[in-house]
Tab-separated table of C-alpha atoms and ligand atoms in Angstrom:
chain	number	residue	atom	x	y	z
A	1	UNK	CA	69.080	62.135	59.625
A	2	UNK	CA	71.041	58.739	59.231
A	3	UNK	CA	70.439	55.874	61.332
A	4	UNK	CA	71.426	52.428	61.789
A	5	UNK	CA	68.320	50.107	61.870
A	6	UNK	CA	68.711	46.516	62.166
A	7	UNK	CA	65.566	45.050	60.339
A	8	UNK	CA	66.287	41.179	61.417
A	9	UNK	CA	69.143	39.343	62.374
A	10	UNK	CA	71.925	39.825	59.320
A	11	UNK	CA	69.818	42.320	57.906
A	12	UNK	CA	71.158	46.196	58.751
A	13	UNK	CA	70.383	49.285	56.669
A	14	UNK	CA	70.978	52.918	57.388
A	15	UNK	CA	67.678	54.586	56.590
A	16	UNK	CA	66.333	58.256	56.862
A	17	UNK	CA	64.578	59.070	60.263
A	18	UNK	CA	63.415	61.652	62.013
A	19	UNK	CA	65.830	64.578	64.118
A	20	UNK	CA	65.674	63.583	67.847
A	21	UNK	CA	64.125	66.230	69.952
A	22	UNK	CA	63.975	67.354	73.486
A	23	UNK	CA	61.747	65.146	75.631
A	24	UNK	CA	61.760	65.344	79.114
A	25	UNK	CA	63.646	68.639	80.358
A	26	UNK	CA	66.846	66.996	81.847
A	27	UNK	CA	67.662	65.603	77.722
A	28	UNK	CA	70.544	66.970	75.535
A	29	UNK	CA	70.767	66.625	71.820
A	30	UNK	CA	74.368	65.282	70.663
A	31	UNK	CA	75.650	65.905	66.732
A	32	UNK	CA	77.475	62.903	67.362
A	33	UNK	CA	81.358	62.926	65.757
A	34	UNK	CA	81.723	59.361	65.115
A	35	UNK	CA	79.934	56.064	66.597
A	36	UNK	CA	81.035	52.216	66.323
A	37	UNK	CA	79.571	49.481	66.510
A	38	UNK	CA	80.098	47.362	69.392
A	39	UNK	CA	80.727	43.505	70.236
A	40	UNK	CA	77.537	42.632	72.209
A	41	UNK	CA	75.947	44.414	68.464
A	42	UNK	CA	76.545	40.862	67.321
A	43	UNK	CA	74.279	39.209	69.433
A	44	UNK	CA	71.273	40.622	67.561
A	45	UNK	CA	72.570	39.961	64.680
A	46	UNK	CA	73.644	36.494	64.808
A	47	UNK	CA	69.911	36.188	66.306
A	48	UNK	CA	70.895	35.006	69.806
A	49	UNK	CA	69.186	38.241	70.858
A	50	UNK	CA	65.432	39.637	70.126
A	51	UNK	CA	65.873	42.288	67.128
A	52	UNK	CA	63.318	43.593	64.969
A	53	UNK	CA	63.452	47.080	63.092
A	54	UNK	CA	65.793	48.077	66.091
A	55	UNK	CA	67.760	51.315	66.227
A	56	UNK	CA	71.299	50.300	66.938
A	57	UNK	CA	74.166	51.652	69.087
A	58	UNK	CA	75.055	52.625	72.349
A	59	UNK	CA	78.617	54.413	71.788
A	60	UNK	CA	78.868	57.881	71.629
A	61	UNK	CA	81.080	61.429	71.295
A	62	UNK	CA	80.234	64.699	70.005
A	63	UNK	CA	78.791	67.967	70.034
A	64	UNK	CA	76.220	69.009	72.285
A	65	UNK	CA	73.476	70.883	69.897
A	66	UNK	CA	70.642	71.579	72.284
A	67	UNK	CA	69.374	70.872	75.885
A	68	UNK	CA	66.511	71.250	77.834
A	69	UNK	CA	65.529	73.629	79.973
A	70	UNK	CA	66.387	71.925	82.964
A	71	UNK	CA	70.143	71.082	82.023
A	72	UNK	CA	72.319	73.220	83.985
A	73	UNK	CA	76.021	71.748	83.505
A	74	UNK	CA	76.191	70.993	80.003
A	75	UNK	CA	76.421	73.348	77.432
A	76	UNK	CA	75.324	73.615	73.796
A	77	UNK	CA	79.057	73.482	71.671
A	78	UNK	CA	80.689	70.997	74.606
A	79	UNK	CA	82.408	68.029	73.264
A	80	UNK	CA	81.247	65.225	75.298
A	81	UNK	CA	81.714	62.049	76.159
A	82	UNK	CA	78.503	59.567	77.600
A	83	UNK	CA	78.165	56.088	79.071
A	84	UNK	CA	75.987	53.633	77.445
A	85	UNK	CA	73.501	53.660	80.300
A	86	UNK	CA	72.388	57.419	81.182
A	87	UNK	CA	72.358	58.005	85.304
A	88	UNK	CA	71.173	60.994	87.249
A	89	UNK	CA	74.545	60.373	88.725
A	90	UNK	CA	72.285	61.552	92.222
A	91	UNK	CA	71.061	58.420	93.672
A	92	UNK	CA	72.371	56.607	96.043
A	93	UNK	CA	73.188	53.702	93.423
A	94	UNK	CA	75.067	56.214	91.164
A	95	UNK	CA	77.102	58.025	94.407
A	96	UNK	CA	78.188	54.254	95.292
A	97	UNK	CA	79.510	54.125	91.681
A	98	UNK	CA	76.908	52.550	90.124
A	99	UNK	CA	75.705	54.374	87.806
A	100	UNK	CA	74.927	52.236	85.294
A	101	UNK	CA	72.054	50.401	87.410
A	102	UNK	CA	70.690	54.334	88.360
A	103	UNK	CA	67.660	53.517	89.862
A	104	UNK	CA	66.827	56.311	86.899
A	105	UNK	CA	68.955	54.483	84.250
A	106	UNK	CA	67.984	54.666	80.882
A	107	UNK	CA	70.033	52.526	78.481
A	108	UNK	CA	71.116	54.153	75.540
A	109	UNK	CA	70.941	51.244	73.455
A	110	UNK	CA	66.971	51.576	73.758
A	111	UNK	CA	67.447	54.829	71.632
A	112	UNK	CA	70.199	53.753	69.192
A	113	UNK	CA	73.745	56.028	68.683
A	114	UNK	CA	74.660	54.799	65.295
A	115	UNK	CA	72.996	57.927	63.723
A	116	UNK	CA	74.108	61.648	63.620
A	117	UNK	CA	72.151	62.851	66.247
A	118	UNK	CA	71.159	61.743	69.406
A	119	UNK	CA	68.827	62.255	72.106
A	120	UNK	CA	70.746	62.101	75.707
A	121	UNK	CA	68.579	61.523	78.921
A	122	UNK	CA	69.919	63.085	82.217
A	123	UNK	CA	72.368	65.111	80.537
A	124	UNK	CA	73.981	66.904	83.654
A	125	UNK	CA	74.316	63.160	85.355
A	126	UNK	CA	75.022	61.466	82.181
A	127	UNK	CA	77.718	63.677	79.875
A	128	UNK	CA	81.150	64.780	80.701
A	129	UNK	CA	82.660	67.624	78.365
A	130	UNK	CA	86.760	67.496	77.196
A	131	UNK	CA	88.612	70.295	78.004
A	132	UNK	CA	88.200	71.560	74.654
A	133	UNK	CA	87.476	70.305	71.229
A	134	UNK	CA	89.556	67.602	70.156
A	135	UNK	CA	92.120	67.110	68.126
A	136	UNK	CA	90.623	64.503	65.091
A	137	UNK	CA	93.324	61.815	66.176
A	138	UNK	CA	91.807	61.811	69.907
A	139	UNK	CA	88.079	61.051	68.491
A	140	UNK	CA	88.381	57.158	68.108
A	141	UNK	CA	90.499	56.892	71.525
A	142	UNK	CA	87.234	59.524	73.698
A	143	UNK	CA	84.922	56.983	71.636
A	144	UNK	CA	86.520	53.699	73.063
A	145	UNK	CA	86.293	55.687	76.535
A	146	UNK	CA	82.204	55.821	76.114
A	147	UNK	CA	81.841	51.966	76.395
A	148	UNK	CA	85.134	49.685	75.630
A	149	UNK	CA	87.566	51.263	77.202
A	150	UNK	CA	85.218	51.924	80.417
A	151	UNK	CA	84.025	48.062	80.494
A	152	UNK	CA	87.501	47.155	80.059
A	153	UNK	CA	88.957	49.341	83.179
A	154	UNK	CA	86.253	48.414	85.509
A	155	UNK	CA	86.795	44.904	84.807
A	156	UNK	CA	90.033	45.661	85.877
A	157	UNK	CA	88.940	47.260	89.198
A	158	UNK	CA	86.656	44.558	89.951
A	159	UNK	CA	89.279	41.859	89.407
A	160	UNK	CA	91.591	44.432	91.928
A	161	UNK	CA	94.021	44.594	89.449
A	162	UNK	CA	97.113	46.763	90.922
A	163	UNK	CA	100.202	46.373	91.906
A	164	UNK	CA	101.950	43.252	92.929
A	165	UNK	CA	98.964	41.105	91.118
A	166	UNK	CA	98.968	39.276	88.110
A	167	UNK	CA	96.329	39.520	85.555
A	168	UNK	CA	94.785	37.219	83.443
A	169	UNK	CA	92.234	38.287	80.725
A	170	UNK	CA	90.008	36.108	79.096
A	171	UNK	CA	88.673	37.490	75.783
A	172	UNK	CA	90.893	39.185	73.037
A	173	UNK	CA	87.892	41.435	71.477
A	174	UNK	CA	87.975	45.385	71.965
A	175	UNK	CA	86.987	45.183	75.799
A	176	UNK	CA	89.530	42.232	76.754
A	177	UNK	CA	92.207	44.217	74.769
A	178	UNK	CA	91.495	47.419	77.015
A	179	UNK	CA	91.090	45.301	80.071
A	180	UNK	CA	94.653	44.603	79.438
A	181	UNK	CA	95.457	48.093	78.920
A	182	UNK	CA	93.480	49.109	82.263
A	183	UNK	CA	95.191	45.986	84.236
A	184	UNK	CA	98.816	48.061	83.362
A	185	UNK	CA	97.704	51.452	83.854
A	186	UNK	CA	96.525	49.898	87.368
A	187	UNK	CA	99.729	49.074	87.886
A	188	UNK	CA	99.875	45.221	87.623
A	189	UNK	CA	102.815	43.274	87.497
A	190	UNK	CA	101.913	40.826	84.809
A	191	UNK	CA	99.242	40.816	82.208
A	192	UNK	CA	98.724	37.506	81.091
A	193	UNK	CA	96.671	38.097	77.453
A	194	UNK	CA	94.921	34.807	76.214
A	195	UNK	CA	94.315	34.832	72.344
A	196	UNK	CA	95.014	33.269	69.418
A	197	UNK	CA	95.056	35.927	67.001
A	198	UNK	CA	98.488	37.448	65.663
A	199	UNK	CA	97.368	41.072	65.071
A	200	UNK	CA	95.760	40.862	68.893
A	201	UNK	CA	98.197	39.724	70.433
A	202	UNK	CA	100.724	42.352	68.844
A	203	UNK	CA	98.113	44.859	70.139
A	204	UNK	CA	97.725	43.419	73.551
A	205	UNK	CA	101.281	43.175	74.230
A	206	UNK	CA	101.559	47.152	73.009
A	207	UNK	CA	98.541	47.521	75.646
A	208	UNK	CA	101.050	46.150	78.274
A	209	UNK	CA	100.345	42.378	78.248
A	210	UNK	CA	103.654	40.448	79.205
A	211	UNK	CA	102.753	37.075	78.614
A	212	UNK	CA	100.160	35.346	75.864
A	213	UNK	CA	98.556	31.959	76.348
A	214	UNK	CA	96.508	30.735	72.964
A	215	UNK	CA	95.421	27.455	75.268
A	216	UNK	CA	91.668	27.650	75.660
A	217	UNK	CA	89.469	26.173	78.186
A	218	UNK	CA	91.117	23.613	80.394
A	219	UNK	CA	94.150	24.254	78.635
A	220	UNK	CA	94.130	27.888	78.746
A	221	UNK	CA	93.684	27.384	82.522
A	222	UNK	CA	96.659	24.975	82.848
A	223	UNK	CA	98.617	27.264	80.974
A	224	UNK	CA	97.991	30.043	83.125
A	225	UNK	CA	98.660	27.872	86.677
A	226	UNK	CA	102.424	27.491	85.460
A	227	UNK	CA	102.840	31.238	84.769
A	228	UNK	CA	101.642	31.529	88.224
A	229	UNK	CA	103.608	28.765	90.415
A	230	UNK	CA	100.688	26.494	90.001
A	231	UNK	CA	98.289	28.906	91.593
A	232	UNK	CA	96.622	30.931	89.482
A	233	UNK	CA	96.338	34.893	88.793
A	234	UNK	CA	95.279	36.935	91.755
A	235	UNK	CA	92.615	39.271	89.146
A	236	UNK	CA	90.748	37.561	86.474
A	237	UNK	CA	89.157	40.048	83.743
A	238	UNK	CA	86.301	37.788	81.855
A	239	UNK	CA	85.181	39.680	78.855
A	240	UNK	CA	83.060	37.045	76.603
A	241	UNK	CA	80.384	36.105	78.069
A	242	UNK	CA	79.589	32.622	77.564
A	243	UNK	CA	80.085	29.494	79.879
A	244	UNK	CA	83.469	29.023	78.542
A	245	UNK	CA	84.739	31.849	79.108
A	246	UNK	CA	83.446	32.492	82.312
A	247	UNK	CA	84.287	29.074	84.025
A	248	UNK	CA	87.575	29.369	82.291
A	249	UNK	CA	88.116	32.768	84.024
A	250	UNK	CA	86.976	31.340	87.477
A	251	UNK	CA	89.167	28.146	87.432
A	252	UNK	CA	92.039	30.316	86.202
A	253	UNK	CA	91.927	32.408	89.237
A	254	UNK	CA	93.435	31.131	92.957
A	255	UNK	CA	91.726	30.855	95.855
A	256	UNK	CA	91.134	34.274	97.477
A	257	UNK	CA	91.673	35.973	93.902
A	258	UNK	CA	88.943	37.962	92.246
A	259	UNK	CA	87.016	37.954	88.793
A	260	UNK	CA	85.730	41.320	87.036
A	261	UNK	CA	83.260	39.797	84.506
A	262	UNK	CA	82.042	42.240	81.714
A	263	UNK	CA	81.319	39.796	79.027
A	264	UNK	CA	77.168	40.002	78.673
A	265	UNK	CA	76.130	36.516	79.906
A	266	UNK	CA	74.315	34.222	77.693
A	267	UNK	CA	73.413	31.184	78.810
A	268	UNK	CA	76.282	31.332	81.653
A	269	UNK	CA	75.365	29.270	84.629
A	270	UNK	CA	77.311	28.743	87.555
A	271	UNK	CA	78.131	25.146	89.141
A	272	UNK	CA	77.407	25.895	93.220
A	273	UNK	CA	79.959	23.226	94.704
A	274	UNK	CA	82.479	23.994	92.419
A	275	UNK	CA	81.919	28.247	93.050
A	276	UNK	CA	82.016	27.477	96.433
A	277	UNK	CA	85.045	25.495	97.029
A	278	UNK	CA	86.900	28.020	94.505
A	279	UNK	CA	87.200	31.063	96.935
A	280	UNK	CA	86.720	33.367	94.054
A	281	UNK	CA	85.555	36.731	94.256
A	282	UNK	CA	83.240	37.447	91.417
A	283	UNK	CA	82.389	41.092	90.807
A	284	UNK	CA	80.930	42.624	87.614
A	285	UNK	CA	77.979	43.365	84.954
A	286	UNK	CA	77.095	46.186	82.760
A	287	UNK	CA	80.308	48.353	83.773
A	288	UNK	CA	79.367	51.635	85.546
A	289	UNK	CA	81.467	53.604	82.603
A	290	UNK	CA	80.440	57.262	84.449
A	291	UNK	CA	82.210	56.657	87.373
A	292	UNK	CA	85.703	56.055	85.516
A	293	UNK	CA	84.636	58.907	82.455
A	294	UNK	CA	86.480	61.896	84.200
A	295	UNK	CA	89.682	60.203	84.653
A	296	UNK	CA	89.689	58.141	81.394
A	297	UNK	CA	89.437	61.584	79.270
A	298	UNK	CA	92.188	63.141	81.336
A	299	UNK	CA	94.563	60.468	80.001
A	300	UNK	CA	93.269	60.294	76.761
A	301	UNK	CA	93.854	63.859	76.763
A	302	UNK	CA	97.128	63.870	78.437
A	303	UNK	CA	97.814	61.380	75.271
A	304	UNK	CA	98.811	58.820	78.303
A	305	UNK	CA	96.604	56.002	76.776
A	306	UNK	CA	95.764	55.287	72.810
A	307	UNK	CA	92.547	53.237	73.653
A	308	UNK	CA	91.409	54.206	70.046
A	309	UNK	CA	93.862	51.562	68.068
A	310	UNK	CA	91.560	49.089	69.072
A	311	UNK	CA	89.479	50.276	65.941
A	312	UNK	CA	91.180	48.343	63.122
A	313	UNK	CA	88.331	49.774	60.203
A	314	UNK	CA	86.642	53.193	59.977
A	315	UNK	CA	83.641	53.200	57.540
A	316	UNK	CA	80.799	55.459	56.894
A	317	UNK	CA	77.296	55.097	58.092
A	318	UNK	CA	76.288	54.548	54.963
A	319	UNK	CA	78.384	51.367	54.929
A	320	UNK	CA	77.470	49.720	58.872
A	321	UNK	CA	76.229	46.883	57.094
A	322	UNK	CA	79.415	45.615	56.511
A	323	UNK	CA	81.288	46.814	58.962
A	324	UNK	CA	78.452	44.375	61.272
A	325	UNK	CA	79.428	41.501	58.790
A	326	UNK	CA	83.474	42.384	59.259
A	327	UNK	CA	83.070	42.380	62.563
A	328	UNK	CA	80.897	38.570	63.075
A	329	UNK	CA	83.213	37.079	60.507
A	330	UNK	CA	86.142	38.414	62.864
A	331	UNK	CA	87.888	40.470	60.274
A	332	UNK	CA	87.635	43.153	62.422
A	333	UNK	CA	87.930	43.918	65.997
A	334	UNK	CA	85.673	47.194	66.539
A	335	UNK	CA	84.468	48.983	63.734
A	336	UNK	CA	84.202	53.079	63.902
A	337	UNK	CA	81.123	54.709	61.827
A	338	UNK	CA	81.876	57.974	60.391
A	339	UNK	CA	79.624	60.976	58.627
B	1	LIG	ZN1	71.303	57.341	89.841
């Protein structure tokens, strides 16, 4: 089968590997429908990240093919939708809701989705079927819903976005995009997008944002204080991950407000006096994507939310390469792999 490998930083191929196969009892086998290639992808790639003949991916939707004999939920011909971390979705971590830091928790990055079939540990904790199969125009939106869209909505919940707040979100790529979308569907007041872009601000304010500050940094955060009477936003959704951005979303935020970080931190450290005097909440890390998966299909399904228009080029596997280089030269925004 076809599989994204990346060799060395810059340097992805699709090459010929082996069919997955059941491992441990609990696995399924997925003929995946389409795959993308994700935003934290580019830290590999632009070498900030170890990589070295690495199977890629951690996004995926499709159809289950086989499962163990152990799996007693999902069935072979579900559609289904998975997290990038698989859960038993049993422990006491995953019935708080945190399922991506199972005490089980494999992350499906360590086996690599960009490829046409996958193996899926702890397929009854891990996979959640659609009501049926889905129309084609509803693939790219369940996709979004396996990692961006799910990072993007608990961002949202860990920032308390709801009603009467306004929202700031820091970060314009796929997840900050759907953190705006989440912040709405939550009910917020005001969605305050900050980007510089032209074609993402157009698609944050269809997401719901109401207001768009291209400031940056201290700037950014200045801007923000006058939307807010000086104050700040109540929810901050930080979806970058670098010191920037984060200390950007924490001065942004008023005192007794609350930041949902999702960005993966590189190099972020926090200054103590400055934290503590802030009387932020901080909340976040790898989003636990099961916990919202059941809800997020029914309004995909319900066509309530398009959280698939954040992919802006579709390519085939055989062409990830550049989809990787449109994505770290910023031509596009998320890139969707095909078969
Ligand atoms: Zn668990």
């Amino acid at each position: 089968m076809r599989a994204v490998v990346m060799y060395a930083p810059g340097d992805v191929r699709v090459d010929e590997t082996e069919r997955p196969t059941i491992v441990e009892p609990t696995d399924a086998i997925l003929r995946l429908a389409a795959t993308c290639i994700c935003g934290s992808d580019l830290w590999p790639y632009r070498g900030a990240d170890h990589v070295d003949h690495t199977p890629m991916g951690h996004e995926y939707v499709g159809v289950v093919e086989e499962v163990g004999p152990a799996v007693r939920d999902v069935k072979v011909g579900d559609f289904v939708v998975g997290s990038f971390f698989a859960s038993d979705n049993t422990c006491e971590i995953c019935r708080a809701g945190y399922q991506s830091r199972c005490v089980h928790a494999v992350p499906m990055g360590s086996i690599g989705t960009q490829a046409e079939l996958v193996r899926v540990p702890l397929a009854d904790g891990t996979l959640v079927a659609t009501p049926g199969i889905p129309d084609a125009d509803l693939v790219p939106s369940l996709l979004a819903a396996s990692d961006v869209l799910g990072t993007g909505w608990f961002a949202a919940v860990a920032a308390e976005a709801g009603p009467g707040k306004t929202v700031a979100v820091v970060g314009d790529g796929a997840v900050g995009l759907l953190g705006v979308l989440a912040a709405k569907q939550l009910g917020a007041d005001r969605v305050i997008a900050m980007s510089r872009h032209a074609d993402r601000q157009a698609l944050a304010r269809h997401f719901g944002a109401t207001d768009i500050v291209e400031e940056r940094g201290d700037a950014g955060v200045e801007r923000v204080k006058e939307l807010t009477g000086g104050l700040g936003a109540h929810s901050t959704i930080e979806a970058v991950g670098t010191q920037e951005s984060m200390m950007q979303a924490i001065r942004s935020t008023r005192a007794g407000g609350h930041v949902g970080y999702v960005g993966v931190a590189h190099d972020v450290s926090l200054p103590g006096e400055e934290l503590f005097f802030s009387g932020v909440h901080l909340h976040g890390g790898p989003a636990p994507v099961r916990r919202f998966l059941p809800e997020l299909i029914r309004l995909i399904w319900d066509r309530t939310i398009d959280p698939g228009k954040v992919f802006d080029l579709t390519l085939p596997i055989e062409k990830a390469a550049e989809g990787y280089q449109a994505m770290d030269e910023r031509r596009a925004t998320k890139v969707l792999l095909t078969f």
